[in-house]
């Protein structure tokens, strides 16, 4: 049976060449900005942290749960990455995740990878994080508004990725816009609910056990404050 | 080198006009010949290529939305769907294209070590930070997917249900998954701290030690050039001379 979130990993051949190349250009531009921004406020700890976090997002996508109707849903993780790592670092991590999935595991093609990274990595993380900040601010600060803001942002990020993919497919003349919108947006409205609940549960779990990590992205550079380095002389 | 060739191959494939089945077939035959030469064999590649098939469902509506001669009409009571020849050809083109593209990508992965792949990307000017992140991610992927499958096994072991018992709600299941994700995050974070400390102990100061990739040289560029010429010729032939329905 179709695992719906993987509908976002479009293989080669589904986007026409101009669409695929245009999305690559957009993706490269945003990634370049992200790399510069992330480089500004991350220190040398960033490389191991982001590498392991990318593997974490990948592994977290393995957890699945049953949706009535015989299919199963799982986490995409864009908003989660944005909230935990900050928008720029989160975007880079998600791009690496989608890239490795396409390259090594054939979840999505190479030429269409630009569009896939854009839909899942950039819209989900940057856009999702922007929405999260706005809603959290409206609800009176990140401490109070964190969970509802994350829930809404997670749902919207999944839905936005699906709608974007539908438009790209229609532009490529692969499907008609109406059919793509109904199929993608309809499915992902359900999947987005799962994404929202999982993101909220994960965030509240982390808030309950190590709330200091939620402040991670506000941490200033050059403070090696690890659990282990404290024990070492 | 191989990366450029593979991406070029897929690009050429996706530029092909609708309905050029002969050209796609020829491209596939070339790929199969290459895979025989690399002693992989077509069977493994075909098996690896099936992961892309679920996405085919997305192209199916096109069968019914293109105008043209009707093949047949399905009556669903409320509305009728008419399949057309141009629609069928478009769908088949997309399916074959993506199928062959997946096999080309599979070929790249099967014949190239990950380390060499990273060198290739560095040569293609992928930022060093991303190369470093991807190599580290690749290194810890198996560790963390192992961790998450152990957690899933633990969940399954604790979640025995009486036969006929009502299924727990999706909401409840999703929040269980959320807790698992949270726990996995903490474990990953703590692992990344240990990794960092270990790297520091080995003299890490923020720059990755890299083994300089050997320069590409004349043979490499010659190979890329000949691949490009061959693909251009292939494209020309496909557009001008090969018949299509």
Coordinates of C-alpha atoms in Angstrom, one line a residue:
Chain A
X1 CA 0.0 0.0 0.0
X2 CA 1.1 3.5 -0.6
X3 CA 2.9 5.2 2.3
X4 CA 1.6 8.7 1.8
X5 CA 4.4 10.9 3.1
X6 CA 6.6 9.3 0.6
X7 CA 4.5 10.8 -2.1
X8 CA 6.5 13.9 -1.4
X9 CA 9.7 12.1 -2.4
X10 CA 9.1 12.5 -6.1
X11 CA 11.2 10.3 -8.3
X12 CA 12.9 11.5 -11.5
X13 CA 10.6 11.8 -14.5
X14 CA 7.6 13.2 -12.6
X15 CA 8.7 16.9 -12.8
X16 CA 9.4 18.3 -16.2
X17 CA 12.9 19.5 -16.7
X18 CA 12.3 23.2 -16.4
X19 CA 10.3 22.8 -13.2
X20 CA 13.0 20.5 -11.7
X21 CA 15.8 22.9 -12.6
X22 CA 13.9 26.0 -11.4
X23 CA 13.4 24.2 -8.0
X24 CA 17.1 23.3 -7.9
X25 CA 18.0 26.9 -8.4
X26 CA 15.6 28.0 -5.6
X27 CA 16.9 25.3 -3.3
X28 CA 20.6 26.2 -3.8
X29 CA 19.9 29.9 -3.2
X30 CA 18.1 29.2 0.1
X31 CA 20.7 26.7 1.2
X32 CA 23.5 29.2 0.5
X33 CA 21.7 31.7 2.7
X34 CA 21.1 29.1 5.4
X35 CA 24.7 28.0 5.4
X36 CA 25.9 31.6 5.9
X37 CA 23.3 32.3 8.6
X38 CA 24.0 29.0 10.4
X39 CA 27.7 29.6 10.2
X40 CA 27.3 32.9 12.0
X41 CA 25.8 31.6 15.2
X42 CA 27.1 28.1 15.5
X43 CA 30.6 27.1 16.7
X44 CA 32.7 24.0 16.0
X45 CA 30.4 21.8 17.9
X46 CA 27.9 22.3 15.1
X47 CA 29.4 19.7 12.8
X48 CA 29.0 16.6 15.1
X49 CA 25.7 18.0 16.4
X50 CA 24.1 18.5 13.0
X51 CA 25.5 15.3 11.6
X52 CA 24.0 13.2 14.4
X53 CA 20.8 15.3 14.3
X54 CA 20.4 14.5 10.6
X55 CA 20.7 10.8 11.4
X56 CA 18.2 11.4 14.2
X57 CA 15.6 12.9 11.9
X58 CA 16.1 10.0 9.6
X59 CA 15.7 7.5 12.3
X60 CA 12.7 9.3 13.8
X61 CA 11.0 8.9 10.4
X62 CA 11.1 5.2 11.0
X63 CA 8.6 5.3 13.8
X64 CA 5.2 4.6 12.3
X65 CA 1.7 4.4 13.5
X66 CA -1.5 3.0 12.1
X67 CA -4.0 5.2 10.4
X68 CA -7.4 3.7 9.9
X69 CA -7.7 2.5 6.3
X70 CA -4.6 0.3 6.2
X71 CA -1.9 2.8 5.7
X72 CA 0.6 4.2 8.2
X73 CA 1.9 7.6 8.8
X74 CA 5.2 8.8 10.2
X75 CA 7.0 12.0 11.1
X76 CA 8.5 14.4 8.6
X77 CA 10.2 16.4 11.2
X78 CA 10.6 19.8 9.6
X79 CA 9.1 21.9 12.3
X80 CA 10.7 19.7 15.0
X81 CA 14.1 20.3 13.5
X82 CA 13.4 24.0 13.2
X83 CA 12.3 24.4 16.8
X84 CA 15.1 22.3 18.2
X85 CA 18.1 23.5 16.1
X86 CA 16.9 26.9 14.9
X87 CA 15.6 27.6 11.4
X88 CA 18.9 27.8 9.5
X89 CA 20.6 24.8 11.0
X90 CA 17.3 22.9 10.8
X91 CA 17.0 23.7 7.1
X92 CA 20.5 22.4 6.4
X93 CA 19.9 19.2 8.4
X94 CA 16.6 18.5 6.6
X95 CA 18.2 19.1 3.2
X96 CA 20.9 16.6 4.2
X97 CA 18.3 14.1 5.2
X98 CA 16.3 14.4 2.0
X99 CA 19.5 14.4 0.0
X100 CA 20.8 11.2 1.5
X101 CA 17.4 9.6 1.2
X102 CA 17.3 10.3 -2.5
X103 CA 21.0 9.5 -3.2
X104 CA 21.5 6.4 -1.1
X105 CA 18.0 4.9 -0.6
X106 CA 16.3 6.0 -3.9
X107 CA 13.5 7.8 -2.0
X108 CA 13.2 10.5 -4.7
X109 CA 15.2 11.1 -7.8
X110 CA 18.4 13.1 -8.3
X111 CA 17.1 15.7 -10.8
X112 CA 13.9 16.1 -8.9
X113 CA 15.8 16.4 -5.6
X114 CA 15.8 20.2 -5.8
X115 CA 12.0 20.2 -5.6
X116 CA 11.9 17.5 -2.9
X117 CA 14.4 19.5 -0.7
X118 CA 12.4 22.6 -1.3
X119 CA 9.0 21.1 -0.4
X120 CA 10.1 19.1 2.6
X121 CA 13.2 20.8 3.9
X122 CA 12.8 24.4 3.2
X123 CA 9.1 25.1 3.3
X124 CA 8.7 22.7 6.2
X125 CA 11.5 24.0 8.3
X126 CA 12.0 27.7 7.4
X127 CA 8.3 28.4 6.7
X128 CA 7.1 26.2 9.6
X129 CA 9.5 27.9 11.9
X130 CA 8.5 31.4 10.9
X131 CA 4.8 30.4 11.5
X132 CA 5.8 28.9 14.8
X133 CA 7.5 32.1 15.9
X134 CA 4.5 34.3 14.9
X135 CA 1.9 32.2 16.6
X136 CA 4.1 31.7 19.7
X137 CA 4.6 35.5 19.9
X138 CA 0.8 36.1 19.5
X139 CA 0.1 33.6 22.3
X140 CA 2.4 35.5 24.7
X141 CA 5.9 34.2 24.4
X142 CA 7.6 30.9 23.5
X143 CA 7.2 29.4 27.0
X144 CA 3.4 29.7 27.0
X145 CA 2.6 29.3 23.3
X146 CA 5.1 26.7 22.4
X147 CA 2.9 23.6 22.0
X148 CA -0.1 25.1 20.2
X149 CA 2.2 27.0 17.9
X150 CA 4.2 23.9 17.1
X151 CA 1.0 22.0 16.5
X152 CA -0.4 24.5 14.0
X153 CA 3.0 25.0 12.3
X154 CA 3.5 21.3 11.9
X155 CA 0.1 20.8 10.3
X156 CA 0.6 23.7 8.0
X157 CA 4.1 22.7 7.0
X158 CA 2.9 19.2 5.8
X159 CA -0.1 20.7 4.0
X160 CA 2.0 23.4 2.4
X161 CA 4.5 20.9 1.2
X162 CA 1.7 18.8 -0.3
X163 CA 0.0 21.7 -2.0
X164 CA 3.4 22.9 -3.5
X165 CA 4.1 19.4 -4.8
X166 CA 0.7 19.3 -6.4
X167 CA 1.3 22.7 -8.1
X168 CA 4.7 21.5 -9.3
X169 CA 3.2 18.3 -10.7
X170 CA 0.5 20.2 -12.5
X171 CA 3.1 22.7 -13.9
X172 CA 5.0 19.7 -15.2
X173 CA 1.9 18.5 -16.9
X174 CA 2.1 15.2 -14.9
X175 CA -1.4 15.5 -13.5
X176 CA -4.2 18.0 -13.7
X177 CA -4.1 20.6 -10.9
X178 CA -7.5 19.6 -9.5
X179 CA -6.8 15.9 -9.2
X180 CA -3.4 16.6 -7.7
X181 CA -4.7 19.1 -5.2
X182 CA -7.5 16.8 -4.0
X183 CA -5.2 13.8 -3.8
X184 CA -2.2 15.4 -2.2
X185 CA -3.9 18.1 0.0
X186 CA -6.6 15.7 1.1
X187 CA -4.3 12.9 2.2
X188 CA -1.8 15.3 3.8
X189 CA -4.5 17.1 5.8
X190 CA -4.8 13.8 7.7
X191 CA -1.1 13.1 7.8
X192 CA -0.6 16.7 9.1
X193 CA -2.7 15.9 12.2
X194 CA -0.3 13.0 12.9
X195 CA 2.7 15.3 12.4
X196 CA 1.2 17.9 14.8
X197 CA 0.5 15.4 17.5
X198 CA 3.9 13.8 17.3
X199 CA 5.7 17.1 17.2
X200 CA 3.8 18.3 20.3
X201 CA 4.3 15.1 22.2
X202 CA 8.0 15.1 21.3
X203 CA 8.4 18.7 22.4
X204 CA 6.6 18.2 25.7
X205 CA 8.6 15.1 26.4
X206 CA 11.8 17.0 25.9
X207 CA 10.5 20.0 27.9
X208 CA 9.7 17.5 30.8
X209 CA 13.0 15.8 30.8
X210 CA 15.6 18.3 29.6
X211 CA 14.1 21.7 29.1
X212 CA 17.5 23.3 28.7
X213 CA 17.8 21.7 25.3
X214 CA 14.8 23.7 24.0
X215 CA 17.0 26.8 24.5
X216 CA 19.7 25.3 22.5
X217 CA 19.3 27.5 19.5
X218 CA 19.7 30.6 21.7
X219 CA 23.1 29.3 22.9
X220 CA 26.0 31.6 22.1
X221 CA 29.0 30.2 20.4
X222 CA 32.2 28.9 22.0
X223 CA 30.8 27.6 25.2
X224 CA 31.6 23.9 25.2
X225 CA 29.2 23.0 27.9
X226 CA 28.8 19.3 27.4
X227 CA 27.8 16.8 30.0
X228 CA 31.0 14.9 29.6
X229 CA 33.5 17.7 29.3
X230 CA 32.4 18.8 32.8
X231 CA 33.7 15.5 34.2
X232 CA 37.0 15.7 32.3
X233 CA 39.9 17.6 33.8
Chain B
X1 CA 32.7 12.0 -12.7
X2 CA 30.1 9.4 -12.2
X3 CA 27.9 11.8 -10.5
X4 CA 28.0 14.2 -13.5
X5 CA 27.4 11.3 -15.9
X6 CA 24.4 10.0 -13.9
X7 CA 22.8 13.4 -13.5
X8 CA 23.4 14.1 -17.2
X9 CA 21.8 10.7 -18.1
X10 CA 18.7 11.4 -16.0
X11 CA 18.5 15.0 -17.4
X12 CA 18.7 13.7 -20.9
X13 CA 16.0 11.2 -20.1
X14 CA 13.7 13.8 -18.7
X15 CA 14.1 16.0 -21.7
X16 CA 12.9 13.3 -24.0
X17 CA 9.5 14.1 -25.7
X18 CA 6.3 12.3 -24.7
X19 CA 6.0 8.9 -26.3
X20 CA 9.6 8.2 -27.2
X21 CA 9.5 4.7 -26.0
X22 CA 12.3 3.5 -28.3
X23 CA 14.7 6.0 -27.0
X24 CA 13.9 5.2 -23.4
X25 CA 14.3 1.5 -24.2
X26 CA 17.7 2.2 -25.8
X27 CA 18.7 4.1 -22.7
X28 CA 17.7 1.2 -20.5
X29 CA 19.5 -1.3 -22.7
X30 CA 22.7 0.8 -22.4
X31 CA 22.2 0.9 -18.6
X32 CA 21.8 -2.9 -18.4
X33 CA 24.9 -3.4 -20.5
X34 CA 26.8 -1.1 -18.1
X35 CA 25.5 -3.0 -15.1
X36 CA 26.6 -6.3 -16.7
X37 CA 30.0 -4.8 -17.2
X38 CA 30.1 -3.8 -13.5
X39 CA 29.0 -7.3 -12.6
X40 CA 25.9 -6.2 -10.8
X41 CA 23.4 -7.6 -13.3
X42 CA 20.0 -6.3 -14.1
X43 CA 18.1 -8.4 -11.5
X44 CA 19.5 -6.5 -8.5
X45 CA 18.8 -3.2 -10.2
X46 CA 15.3 -3.9 -11.1
X47 CA 14.6 -5.2 -7.6
X48 CA 16.1 -2.0 -6.1
X49 CA 14.0 0.1 -8.4
X50 CA 10.7 -0.9 -7.1
X51 CA 10.8 1.6 -4.3
X52 CA 9.7 4.3 -6.7
X53 CA 6.6 2.6 -7.8
X54 CA 4.1 3.8 -5.3
X55 CA 4.6 7.3 -6.7
X56 CA 3.2 6.1 -10.0
X57 CA -0.3 6.5 -8.5
X58 CA 0.2 10.3 -8.8
X59 CA 0.5 10.1 -12.6
X60 CA -2.6 8.0 -13.1
X61 CA -5.2 10.8 -13.2
X62 CA -3.5 12.1 -16.4
X63 CA -4.9 9.0 -18.1
X64 CA -8.3 10.6 -17.8
X65 CA -7.6 14.3 -18.2
X66 CA -6.0 14.5 -21.6
X67 CA -8.2 15.0 -24.5
X68 CA -8.1 12.6 -27.4
X69 CA -9.4 9.4 -28.8
X70 CA -11.2 7.4 -26.1
X71 CA -9.9 3.9 -25.2
X72 CA -12.7 3.1 -22.8
X73 CA -15.0 4.7 -20.3
X74 CA -15.4 3.6 -16.7
X75 CA -18.8 4.4 -15.2
X76 CA -18.7 5.0 -11.4
X77 CA -22.3 5.8 -11.2
X78 CA -21.9 9.4 -10.1
X79 CA -19.3 10.3 -12.7
X80 CA -17.7 8.6 -15.7
X81 CA -14.0 8.5 -16.4
X82 CA -12.8 8.4 -20.0
X83 CA -9.3 7.1 -20.6
X84 CA -7.7 8.5 -23.7
X85 CA -4.7 7.4 -25.9
X86 CA -2.7 10.6 -25.4
X87 CA -3.3 10.2 -21.7
X88 CA -2.1 6.6 -21.7
X89 CA 1.0 7.5 -23.6
X90 CA 1.8 10.3 -21.3
X91 CA 1.4 8.1 -18.2
X92 CA 3.5 5.3 -19.7
X93 CA 6.3 7.8 -20.7
X94 CA 6.4 9.1 -17.1
X95 CA 6.5 5.7 -15.6
X96 CA 9.3 4.4 -17.9
X97 CA 11.3 7.5 -17.5
X98 CA 11.2 7.4 -13.7
X99 CA 11.8 3.7 -13.7
X100 CA 15.0 4.0 -15.8
X101 CA 16.1 7.0 -13.8
X102 CA 15.9 5.1 -10.6
X103 CA 18.0 2.4 -12.0
X104 CA 20.6 4.9 -13.2
X105 CA 20.8 6.3 -9.6
X106 CA 21.0 2.7 -8.2
X107 CA 23.8 2.0 -10.5
X108 CA 25.7 5.0 -9.2
X109 CA 25.3 3.9 -5.6
X110 CA 26.1 0.3 -6.3
X111 CA 29.4 1.1 -8.0
X112 CA 30.7 3.9 -5.9
X113 CA 31.9 3.9 -2.3
X114 CA 30.3 6.5 -0.1
X115 CA 33.7 8.0 0.6
X116 CA 34.4 8.5 -3.1
X117 CA 30.9 10.0 -3.5
X118 CA 31.7 12.6 -0.9
X119 CA 34.9 13.5 -2.7
X120 CA 32.9 13.8 -5.9
X121 CA 30.5 16.2 -4.2
X122 CA 33.3 18.3 -2.8
X123 CA 34.7 18.6 -6.3
X124 CA 31.3 19.8 -7.5
X125 CA 31.6 22.6 -5.0
X126 CA 29.1 21.4 -2.4
X127 CA 29.9 23.5 0.7
X128 CA 32.3 21.8 3.1
X129 CA 30.0 22.1 6.0
X130 CA 27.3 20.1 4.2
X131 CA 29.8 17.4 3.1
X132 CA 31.0 17.1 6.7
X133 CA 27.4 16.9 8.0
X134 CA 26.4 14.3 5.4
X135 CA 29.5 12.1 6.1
X136 CA 28.8 12.2 9.8
X137 CA 25.1 11.5 9.2
X138 CA 26.0 8.5 7.1
X139 CA 28.3 7.2 9.8
X140 CA 25.7 7.4 12.5
X141 CA 22.7 6.4 10.4
X142 CA 23.0 2.7 11.2
X143 CA 23.5 3.4 14.9
X144 CA 20.4 5.5 15.2
X145 CA 18.2 3.5 13.0
X146 CA 19.3 0.5 15.1
X147 CA 18.3 2.5 18.2
X148 CA 14.9 3.3 16.8
X149 CA 14.2 -0.3 15.7
X150 CA 15.1 -1.4 19.2
X151 CA 12.7 1.1 20.6
X152 CA 10.0 -0.1 18.2
X153 CA 10.6 -3.6 19.3
X154 CA 10.3 -2.6 22.9
X155 CA 7.0 -0.9 22.1
X156 CA 5.7 -4.0 20.3
X157 CA 6.7 -6.2 23.2
X158 CA 4.8 -4.0 25.7
X159 CA 1.8 -3.6 23.6
X160 CA 0.1 -7.0 23.6
X161 CA -3.6 -6.7 23.0
X162 CA -6.4 -9.2 23.6
X163 CA -7.9 -10.5 20.4
X164 CA -10.9 -8.4 19.5
X165 CA -9.9 -5.6 21.8
X166 CA -10.7 -2.1 20.5
X167 CA -7.8 -0.4 18.7
X168 CA -6.3 2.5 20.7
X169 CA -7.1 5.9 19.1
X170 CA -4.8 7.4 16.5
X171 CA -4.3 10.3 18.8
X172 CA -3.0 8.1 21.6
X173 CA -0.7 6.1 19.2
X174 CA 0.7 9.3 17.8
X175 CA 1.5 10.7 21.2
X176 CA 3.3 7.4 22.0
X177 CA 5.3 7.9 18.8
X178 CA 5.9 11.5 19.9
X179 CA 7.4 10.3 23.2
X180 CA 9.6 7.9 21.4
X181 CA 10.8 10.7 19.1
X182 CA 11.5 12.8 22.1
X183 CA 13.4 10.0 23.8
X184 CA 15.4 9.3 20.6
X185 CA 16.2 13.0 20.4
X186 CA 17.7 13.1 23.9
X187 CA 19.7 9.9 23.2
X188 CA 20.9 11.4 19.9
X189 CA 21.8 14.7 21.5
X190 CA 23.8 13.0 24.2
X191 CA 25.5 10.9 21.6
X192 CA 26.5 13.9 19.6
X193 CA 28.0 15.4 22.8
X194 CA 30.1 12.2 23.3
X195 CA 31.1 12.3 19.6
X196 CA 32.2 15.9 20.0
X197 CA 34.2 15.2 23.0
X198 CA 35.8 12.2 21.3
X199 CA 36.6 14.3 18.3
X200 CA 38.2 16.9 20.5
X201 CA 40.3 14.3 22.2
X202 CA 41.7 13.4 18.8
X203 CA 42.6 17.0 18.1
X204 CA 39.5 18.4 16.4
X205 CA 39.5 22.2 16.4
X206 CA 36.5 23.0 14.2
X207 CA 38.0 22.0 10.8
X208 CA 37.7 18.5 9.4
X209 CA 40.8 16.7 8.4
X210 CA 40.3 15.9 4.8
X211 CA 42.2 13.6 2.6
X212 CA 42.6 15.7 -0.6
X213 CA 40.8 14.1 -3.5
X214 CA 43.2 13.4 -6.4
X215 CA 42.7 16.0 -9.1
X216 CA 40.5 15.1 -12.0
X217 CA 43.1 15.5 -14.7
X218 CA 42.8 15.3 -18.4
X219 CA 41.3 11.7 -18.6
X220 CA 38.5 12.7 -16.3
X221 CA 37.5 15.8 -18.3
X222 CA 37.8 13.8 -21.5
X223 CA 35.4 11.2 -20.1
X224 CA 32.9 13.9 -19.0
X225 CA 33.2 15.5 -22.4
X226 CA 32.5 12.3 -24.3
X227 CA 29.6 11.4 -22.1
X228 CA 28.1 14.9 -22.8
X229 CA 28.6 14.5 -26.6
X230 CA 27.1 11.0 -26.5
X231 CA 24.1 12.2 -24.5
X232 CA 23.6 15.2 -26.9
X233 CA 23.7 12.9 -29.9
X234 CA 21.2 10.6 -28.3
X235 CA 18.9 13.5 -27.6
X236 CA 19.1 14.7 -31.2
X237 CA 18.4 11.2 -32.6
X238 CA 15.5 10.8 -30.2
X239 CA 13.9 14.1 -31.2
X240 CA 14.4 13.9 -35.0
X241 CA 14.4 10.3 -36.2
X242 CA 12.9 7.8 -33.9
X243 CA 9.2 7.3 -34.5
X244 CA 6.8 7.9 -31.7
X245 CA 3.1 7.2 -31.6

